[in-house]
Amino acid sequence: MQKTSIWSLLPSELEEALIELGEKRFRAKQLLNWIFQQNIIDFTQMSNISKSSIQTLNMHFTTELPLVDKISQSDDGTSKYLLKLKDDNYIEMVLIPADEKLTLCISSQVGCMRGCRFCSTSKLGLLRNLTVDEITGQVYLARQLTGSFRITNIVFMGMGEPLDNLENVIKAIRIIQSDKCFAFSPRRITVSTCGIIPGIKQLSETGLKVKLAVSLNSAIDEKRSEIMPINVKYPLSVLKPALQKFTKTSPFRITFEYVLIPGFNMDIKDQKALRKFTGDISSKINLIPWNPIPGLEWKKSSEKEVNNFMKMMYKLSAVPITLRNSRGQDINAACGMLAGKKQKSPPLPPIDGADYL
Ligand code: SAH
């Protein structure tokens, strides 16, 4: 019999499932208390649950988590975890400490099909979507790994395009936000997308409160299409109104991620276009120096190039701008470098944007 993963259920679903198995209504509450308050996931250690109920739990449910295959520790405190899934596929998860914050970067897919040229995950192609429990399981595992250090923020910026696995991502976020489970407030969770318009609409329609980040990387259509095939299908003229609409029902500003690539998207024309695109959207801009990946001719930006870009953008921009300190570069954990090495299934090739039309 296939066991149900505890990590895939909302508290109400767990309660229902237990009642169906003849358990008392309070059993779900007891169970969740053990798991999330006492940090005990072995049913046999749950001392106030009767032997027969423990047997029922063991027969029908599992609390299995992804396995940590390898830990890479960066000099700057960032740790990358290579996680092995049940089917021998691998994903990556990153923990990034900064000041008072401890940010957990999680994956939503094994690989990705969006083919962004500057990103190393895209080189894998898409192997498969993560299930709900594989997403929430990363969060629980990270909680165990960090012990008393509390994770303050969760970002869906690991492997995968979260809006290509929207149903599972939405349910996982509901579980992560649930008071009885992980109890994360909406403002501490960010979903990052390359700009899948139907997904953005759907996310907004669910009424789920969550921060949205959009990988913009160029506000000039020809350039964006050159590095992000998704822009061929959903160009800037379509992206903008969709985002404006999203902000109408969201309490949060949108974060535009802009990867700085010298010689490609850093001159004054790029800056003016960026100002124009973001100026009338409730947003902020997060600049990310591009981390070189093998096989590409571009160079990493120098400190001077980044500073000059920042200075000019401060002058031009109508919205706040921040610079993302690139963390974990020495362990390939920085943005776009999360390409798991040992995958089981053969990948589907990355999709060329034009094929979608
Ligand atoms: N698919 C989602 C989430 C994963 S990417 C998305 O596109 O948003 C997370 C962030 O990393 C994106 O903003 C992307 O632009 C950035 N990124 C990808 N490759 C990078 C690289 N080589 N250097 C710096 N940032 C990169």
Coordinates of C-alpha atoms and ligand atoms in Angstrom, one line a residue:
M1 CA 0.0 0.0 0.0
Q2 CA 1.2 3.4 -0.9
K3 CA 1.8 5.5 2.2
T4 CA 0.7 9.1 2.3
S5 CA 3.4 11.6 3.1
I6 CA 2.6 13.7 6.1
W7 CA 4.4 16.6 4.3
S8 CA 1.8 16.6 1.6
L9 CA -1.2 17.3 3.8
L10 CA -2.9 20.4 5.1
P11 CA -4.0 20.1 8.7
S12 CA -7.7 19.7 7.7
E13 CA -6.7 16.9 5.2
L14 CA -4.7 15.1 7.9
E15 CA -7.7 15.3 10.3
E16 CA -10.0 14.0 7.7
A17 CA -7.7 11.1 6.7
L18 CA -7.3 10.1 10.4
I19 CA -11.0 10.2 11.1
E20 CA -11.5 8.0 8.1
L21 CA -9.1 5.5 9.6
G22 CA -11.2 5.5 12.8
E23 CA -9.0 7.8 14.8
K24 CA -10.3 10.5 17.1
R25 CA -10.5 14.1 15.8
F26 CA -7.8 15.3 18.2
R27 CA -5.2 12.9 16.8
A28 CA -4.2 15.2 14.0
K29 CA -3.6 18.0 16.5
Q30 CA -1.5 15.7 18.6
L31 CA 0.5 14.6 15.6
L32 CA 1.1 18.1 14.3
N33 CA 2.2 19.1 17.8
W34 CA 4.8 16.4 17.9
I35 CA 6.1 17.2 14.5
F36 CA 6.1 20.9 14.5
Q37 CA 6.5 21.8 18.2
Q38 CA 8.5 18.9 19.6
N39 CA 10.4 18.2 16.3
I40 CA 9.7 14.5 16.6
I41 CA 8.8 12.7 13.4
D42 CA 9.2 9.1 14.5
F43 CA 5.6 7.9 15.3
T44 CA 6.9 5.4 17.8
Q45 CA 8.4 8.2 19.9
M46 CA 5.1 10.0 20.3
S47 CA 4.5 9.0 23.9
N48 CA 0.9 10.1 24.3
I49 CA -0.4 8.2 21.3
S50 CA -1.6 4.6 21.9
K51 CA 0.2 1.6 20.4
S52 CA -2.7 0.8 18.1
S53 CA -2.8 4.3 16.8
I54 CA 0.9 4.3 16.2
Q55 CA 0.4 1.2 14.2
T56 CA -2.3 2.8 12.1
L57 CA 0.0 5.8 11.6
N58 CA 2.9 3.6 10.5
M59 CA 0.7 1.6 8.2
H60 CA -0.7 4.6 6.3
F61 CA 1.7 7.5 6.7
T62 CA 5.3 8.3 6.2
T63 CA 7.4 11.2 7.4
E64 CA 10.3 10.4 5.2
L65 CA 12.3 13.4 4.0
P66 CA 14.7 13.9 1.1
L67 CA 18.2 12.5 1.9
V68 CA 21.2 14.8 2.3
D69 CA 23.7 13.4 -0.2
K70 CA 26.3 16.1 0.1
I71 CA 26.8 19.4 2.0
S72 CA 29.0 22.1 0.6
Q73 CA 30.0 24.9 3.0
S74 CA 31.0 28.3 1.5
D75 CA 33.5 30.6 3.2
D76 CA 30.8 33.2 3.5
G77 CA 28.5 30.9 5.6
T78 CA 26.2 29.8 2.8
S79 CA 25.6 26.0 2.7
K80 CA 24.4 24.0 -0.2
Y81 CA 22.7 20.7 0.2
L82 CA 22.5 18.2 -2.5
L83 CA 19.4 16.2 -1.8
K84 CA 18.5 12.8 -3.1
L85 CA 14.9 12.0 -3.9
K86 CA 13.1 8.7 -3.7
D87 CA 13.6 8.0 -7.5
D88 CA 17.3 8.8 -7.3
N89 CA 16.9 12.3 -8.9
Y90 CA 18.8 15.1 -7.2
I91 CA 17.8 18.6 -6.2
E92 CA 19.6 21.4 -4.4
M93 CA 18.7 23.5 -1.5
V94 CA 20.7 26.5 -0.1
L95 CA 20.8 28.2 3.3
I96 CA 22.0 31.7 3.2
P97 CA 22.7 33.6 6.5
A98 CA 22.8 37.3 6.3
D99 CA 22.7 39.7 9.3
E100 CA 19.6 38.7 11.3
K101 CA 18.2 36.7 8.4
L102 CA 18.5 33.1 7.5
T103 CA 17.1 32.6 4.0
L104 CA 16.3 29.1 2.7
C105 CA 16.4 28.8 -1.1
I106 CA 14.3 25.8 -2.3
S107 CA 13.7 23.9 -5.5
S108 CA 10.4 23.4 -7.2
Q109 CA 11.4 21.1 -10.1
V110 CA 14.2 18.7 -11.0
G111 CA 15.8 20.8 -13.7
C112 CA 13.8 23.4 -15.7
M113 CA 12.4 23.7 -19.2
R114 CA 12.6 27.4 -19.7
G115 CA 16.0 27.5 -21.3
C116 CA 17.3 30.9 -19.9
R117 CA 20.7 31.2 -21.4
F118 CA 22.5 32.6 -18.4
C119 CA 21.3 30.0 -15.9
S120 CA 23.0 26.7 -15.4
T121 CA 19.8 24.8 -14.2
S122 CA 18.3 25.3 -17.6
K123 CA 21.2 23.2 -19.1
L124 CA 19.6 20.2 -17.4
G125 CA 16.3 20.5 -19.2
L126 CA 13.2 19.4 -17.2
L127 CA 13.3 16.0 -15.5
R128 CA 10.1 16.3 -13.5
N129 CA 8.1 18.4 -11.1
L130 CA 8.6 18.1 -7.4
T131 CA 5.6 16.7 -5.4
V132 CA 4.1 18.8 -2.6
D133 CA 5.9 16.7 0.1
E134 CA 9.3 17.1 -1.7
I135 CA 8.8 20.9 -1.5
T136 CA 7.6 21.1 2.1
G137 CA 10.0 18.3 3.0
Q138 CA 12.9 20.6 2.1
V139 CA 11.7 23.2 4.6
Y140 CA 11.3 20.6 7.4
L141 CA 14.7 19.2 6.6
A142 CA 16.3 22.6 6.6
R143 CA 14.7 23.2 10.0
Q144 CA 16.3 20.0 11.3
L145 CA 19.6 21.0 9.8
T146 CA 19.6 24.4 11.3
G147 CA 18.5 23.4 14.8
S148 CA 17.9 26.4 16.9
F149 CA 18.8 28.9 14.1
R150 CA 15.4 29.9 12.8
I151 CA 14.8 30.1 9.1
T152 CA 13.4 33.6 8.6
N153 CA 12.7 33.6 4.8
I154 CA 12.0 31.1 2.1
V155 CA 12.6 31.8 -1.6
F156 CA 11.6 29.6 -4.5
M157 CA 14.8 30.5 -6.3
G158 CA 16.5 27.1 -6.4
M159 CA 16.1 24.7 -9.3
G160 CA 13.1 25.0 -11.4
E161 CA 10.3 27.4 -12.5
P162 CA 7.8 27.4 -9.7
L163 CA 4.9 28.6 -11.9
D164 CA 5.4 25.5 -14.1
N165 CA 4.6 23.4 -11.1
L166 CA 2.0 25.8 -9.8
E167 CA -0.6 23.4 -8.2
N168 CA 2.0 21.7 -6.0
V169 CA 3.8 25.0 -5.2
I170 CA 0.5 26.6 -4.1
K171 CA -0.4 23.7 -1.9
A172 CA 3.1 23.6 -0.4
I173 CA 2.9 27.3 0.4
R174 CA -0.4 26.8 2.1
I175 CA 1.2 24.1 4.3
I176 CA 4.2 26.3 4.9
Q177 CA 1.9 29.2 5.9
S178 CA -0.4 27.1 8.1
D179 CA -0.3 28.1 11.8
K180 CA -0.4 24.4 12.7
C181 CA 2.5 23.5 10.5
F182 CA 5.4 25.7 9.6
A183 CA 3.6 29.0 10.4
F184 CA 5.5 31.2 8.0
S185 CA 4.0 34.6 7.4
P186 CA 3.3 35.5 3.7
R187 CA 5.8 38.3 3.7
R188 CA 8.6 35.8 4.4
I189 CA 7.9 33.7 1.3
T190 CA 8.9 34.7 -2.2
V191 CA 8.1 32.9 -5.4
S192 CA 10.4 33.8 -8.3
T193 CA 9.3 33.4 -11.9
C194 CA 10.7 34.0 -15.4
G195 CA 7.3 35.5 -16.3
I196 CA 4.7 32.8 -16.9
I197 CA 1.6 34.9 -17.4
P198 CA -1.1 32.4 -16.9
G199 CA 0.7 31.2 -13.7
I200 CA 0.9 34.8 -12.4
K201 CA -2.9 35.2 -13.1
Q202 CA -3.7 31.9 -11.4
L203 CA -1.5 32.7 -8.4
S204 CA -3.4 35.9 -7.9
E205 CA -6.8 34.2 -8.4
T206 CA -6.1 31.7 -5.6
G207 CA -6.0 34.5 -3.1
L208 CA -2.8 33.1 -1.7
K209 CA -0.7 35.9 -0.2
V210 CA 2.9 35.5 -1.2
K211 CA 5.7 37.8 -2.5
L212 CA 6.3 37.6 -6.2
A213 CA 9.7 38.1 -7.8
V214 CA 10.2 38.4 -11.6
S215 CA 13.4 37.7 -13.4
L216 CA 13.5 40.6 -15.7
N217 CA 17.2 40.8 -16.8
S218 CA 16.4 43.2 -19.7
A219 CA 13.6 45.6 -20.3
I220 CA 14.2 45.6 -24.0
D221 CA 12.2 42.9 -25.8
E222 CA 14.9 41.8 -28.3
K223 CA 17.5 41.4 -25.7
R224 CA 15.2 39.7 -23.2
S225 CA 14.1 37.3 -25.9
E226 CA 17.7 36.6 -26.7
I227 CA 18.5 35.3 -23.2
M228 CA 15.0 34.2 -22.0
P229 CA 12.9 32.2 -24.5
I230 CA 9.8 32.8 -22.4
N231 CA 9.9 36.5 -23.6
V232 CA 9.0 35.3 -27.2
K233 CA 5.7 34.0 -25.9
Y234 CA 5.1 36.6 -23.2
P235 CA 6.8 39.8 -24.2
L236 CA 7.2 42.8 -22.0
S237 CA 4.0 44.4 -23.3
V238 CA 2.1 41.4 -22.0
L239 CA 4.1 41.0 -18.8
K240 CA 3.6 44.5 -17.6
P241 CA -0.2 44.7 -17.4
A242 CA -0.3 41.2 -15.9
L243 CA 2.1 42.4 -13.1
Q244 CA 0.1 45.6 -12.6
K245 CA -3.0 43.5 -12.2
F246 CA -1.2 41.2 -9.8
T247 CA -0.2 44.1 -7.5
K248 CA -3.8 45.3 -7.3
T249 CA -4.6 42.3 -5.1
S250 CA -1.2 41.8 -3.5
P251 CA -0.1 43.7 -0.4
F252 CA 3.5 43.4 -1.5
R253 CA 5.7 45.1 -4.1
I254 CA 7.0 42.9 -6.9
T255 CA 10.8 42.4 -6.9
F256 CA 12.4 42.6 -10.3
E257 CA 15.6 40.6 -10.5
Y258 CA 18.1 42.0 -12.9
V259 CA 21.2 39.9 -13.6
L260 CA 24.0 42.3 -14.5
I261 CA 25.8 41.1 -17.6
P262 CA 28.6 43.5 -18.8
G263 CA 28.4 44.2 -22.5
F264 CA 24.9 42.9 -22.7
N265 CA 22.4 44.7 -20.4
M266 CA 24.3 47.4 -18.6
D267 CA 24.4 50.5 -20.7
I268 CA 22.3 53.7 -20.5
K269 CA 19.7 52.4 -23.0
D270 CA 19.2 49.4 -20.8
Q271 CA 18.9 51.6 -17.7
K272 CA 16.4 53.9 -19.3
A273 CA 14.3 50.9 -20.5
L274 CA 14.5 49.4 -17.0
R275 CA 13.3 52.7 -15.5
K276 CA 10.5 52.9 -17.9
F277 CA 9.3 49.4 -17.4
T278 CA 9.4 49.4 -13.6
G279 CA 8.3 53.0 -13.0
D280 CA 4.6 52.4 -13.0
I281 CA 4.6 49.1 -11.3
S282 CA 4.6 48.8 -7.5
S283 CA 8.0 47.2 -7.3
K284 CA 11.6 47.3 -6.4
I285 CA 14.7 46.2 -8.3
N286 CA 17.2 43.7 -7.1
L287 CA 20.4 43.8 -9.1
I288 CA 22.4 40.5 -9.2
P289 CA 25.9 40.4 -10.6
W290 CA 25.9 37.5 -13.1
N291 CA 27.8 34.4 -11.9
P292 CA 29.6 33.0 -14.9
I293 CA 28.7 29.5 -15.9
P294 CA 30.8 27.4 -18.3
G295 CA 30.3 27.6 -22.0
L296 CA 29.2 31.3 -22.1
E297 CA 31.3 34.1 -23.5
W298 CA 30.1 36.7 -21.0
K299 CA 32.3 38.0 -18.2
K300 CA 31.5 38.7 -14.6
S301 CA 30.9 42.4 -13.9
S302 CA 33.7 44.3 -12.1
E303 CA 32.9 46.2 -8.8
K304 CA 33.3 49.4 -10.7
E305 CA 30.8 48.4 -13.4
V306 CA 28.3 47.4 -10.7
N307 CA 28.8 50.7 -8.8
N308 CA 28.4 52.8 -11.9
F309 CA 25.3 51.0 -12.9
M310 CA 23.9 51.4 -9.3
K311 CA 24.7 55.1 -9.2
M312 CA 23.0 55.8 -12.5
M313 CA 20.0 53.7 -11.6
Y314 CA 19.6 55.5 -8.3
K315 CA 19.4 58.7 -10.3
L316 CA 17.0 57.4 -12.8
S317 CA 14.8 55.0 -11.0
A318 CA 11.4 55.7 -9.6
V319 CA 11.5 52.5 -7.5
P320 CA 13.9 51.3 -4.8
I321 CA 17.0 49.4 -5.9
T322 CA 19.1 46.9 -4.0
L323 CA 22.2 45.0 -4.9
R324 CA 22.2 41.3 -4.1
N325 CA 25.5 40.2 -2.6
S326 CA 26.3 37.1 -4.4
R327 CA 26.8 34.4 -1.8
G328 CA 28.2 30.9 -2.0
Q329 CA 30.1 31.4 -5.3
D330 CA 32.9 29.1 -4.2
I331 CA 30.5 26.2 -3.9
N332 CA 28.5 26.8 -7.0
A333 CA 25.4 27.7 -4.9
A334 CA 25.0 31.2 -6.2
C335 CA 22.0 32.1 -8.4
G336 CA 21.7 30.0 -11.5
M337 CA 24.5 27.6 -10.5
L338 CA 22.3 24.9 -9.0
A339 CA 22.7 22.3 -11.7
G340 CA 22.6 19.0 -9.8
K341 CA 25.2 16.7 -11.3
K342 CA 23.9 13.2 -10.9
Q343 CA 20.4 12.9 -12.3
K344 CA 18.6 9.6 -12.8
S345 CA 16.0 10.2 -15.6
P346 CA 17.1 11.5 -19.0
P347 CA 16.1 15.2 -19.3
L348 CA 13.7 16.6 -21.8
P349 CA 15.5 19.2 -23.9
P350 CA 15.0 22.8 -22.9
I351 CA 12.1 24.4 -24.8
D352 CA 12.8 27.0 -27.3
G353 CA 10.4 29.9 -26.7
A354 CA 9.4 30.0 -30.3
D355 CA 8.0 26.5 -30.1
Y356 CA 5.3 27.6 -27.7
L357 CA 3.7 30.1 -30.0
Ligands
SAH1 N1 12.8 30.0 -12.5 C1 12.7 31.1 -11.5 C2 13.4 30.8 -10.2 C3 14.9 30.3 -10.3 S1 16.1 31.5 -10.8 C4 13.0 32.4 -12.1 O1 13.4 32.5 -13.3 O2 12.9 33.4 -11.4 C5 16.4 32.5 -9.5 C6 17.2 33.8 -9.9 O3 18.5 33.5 -10.3 C7 16.5 34.5 -11.1 O4 16.3 35.8 -10.8 C8 17.6 34.4 -12.2 O5 17.5 35.5 -13.0 C9 18.9 34.3 -11.4 N2 20.0 33.7 -12.1 C10 20.0 32.7 -12.9 N3 21.2 32.4 -13.4 C11 22.0 33.3 -12.8 C12 23.5 33.5 -12.9 N4 24.2 32.7 -13.6 N5 24.0 34.5 -12.2 C13 23.2 35.3 -11.4 N6 21.9 35.1 -11.3 C14 21.3 34.1 -12.0

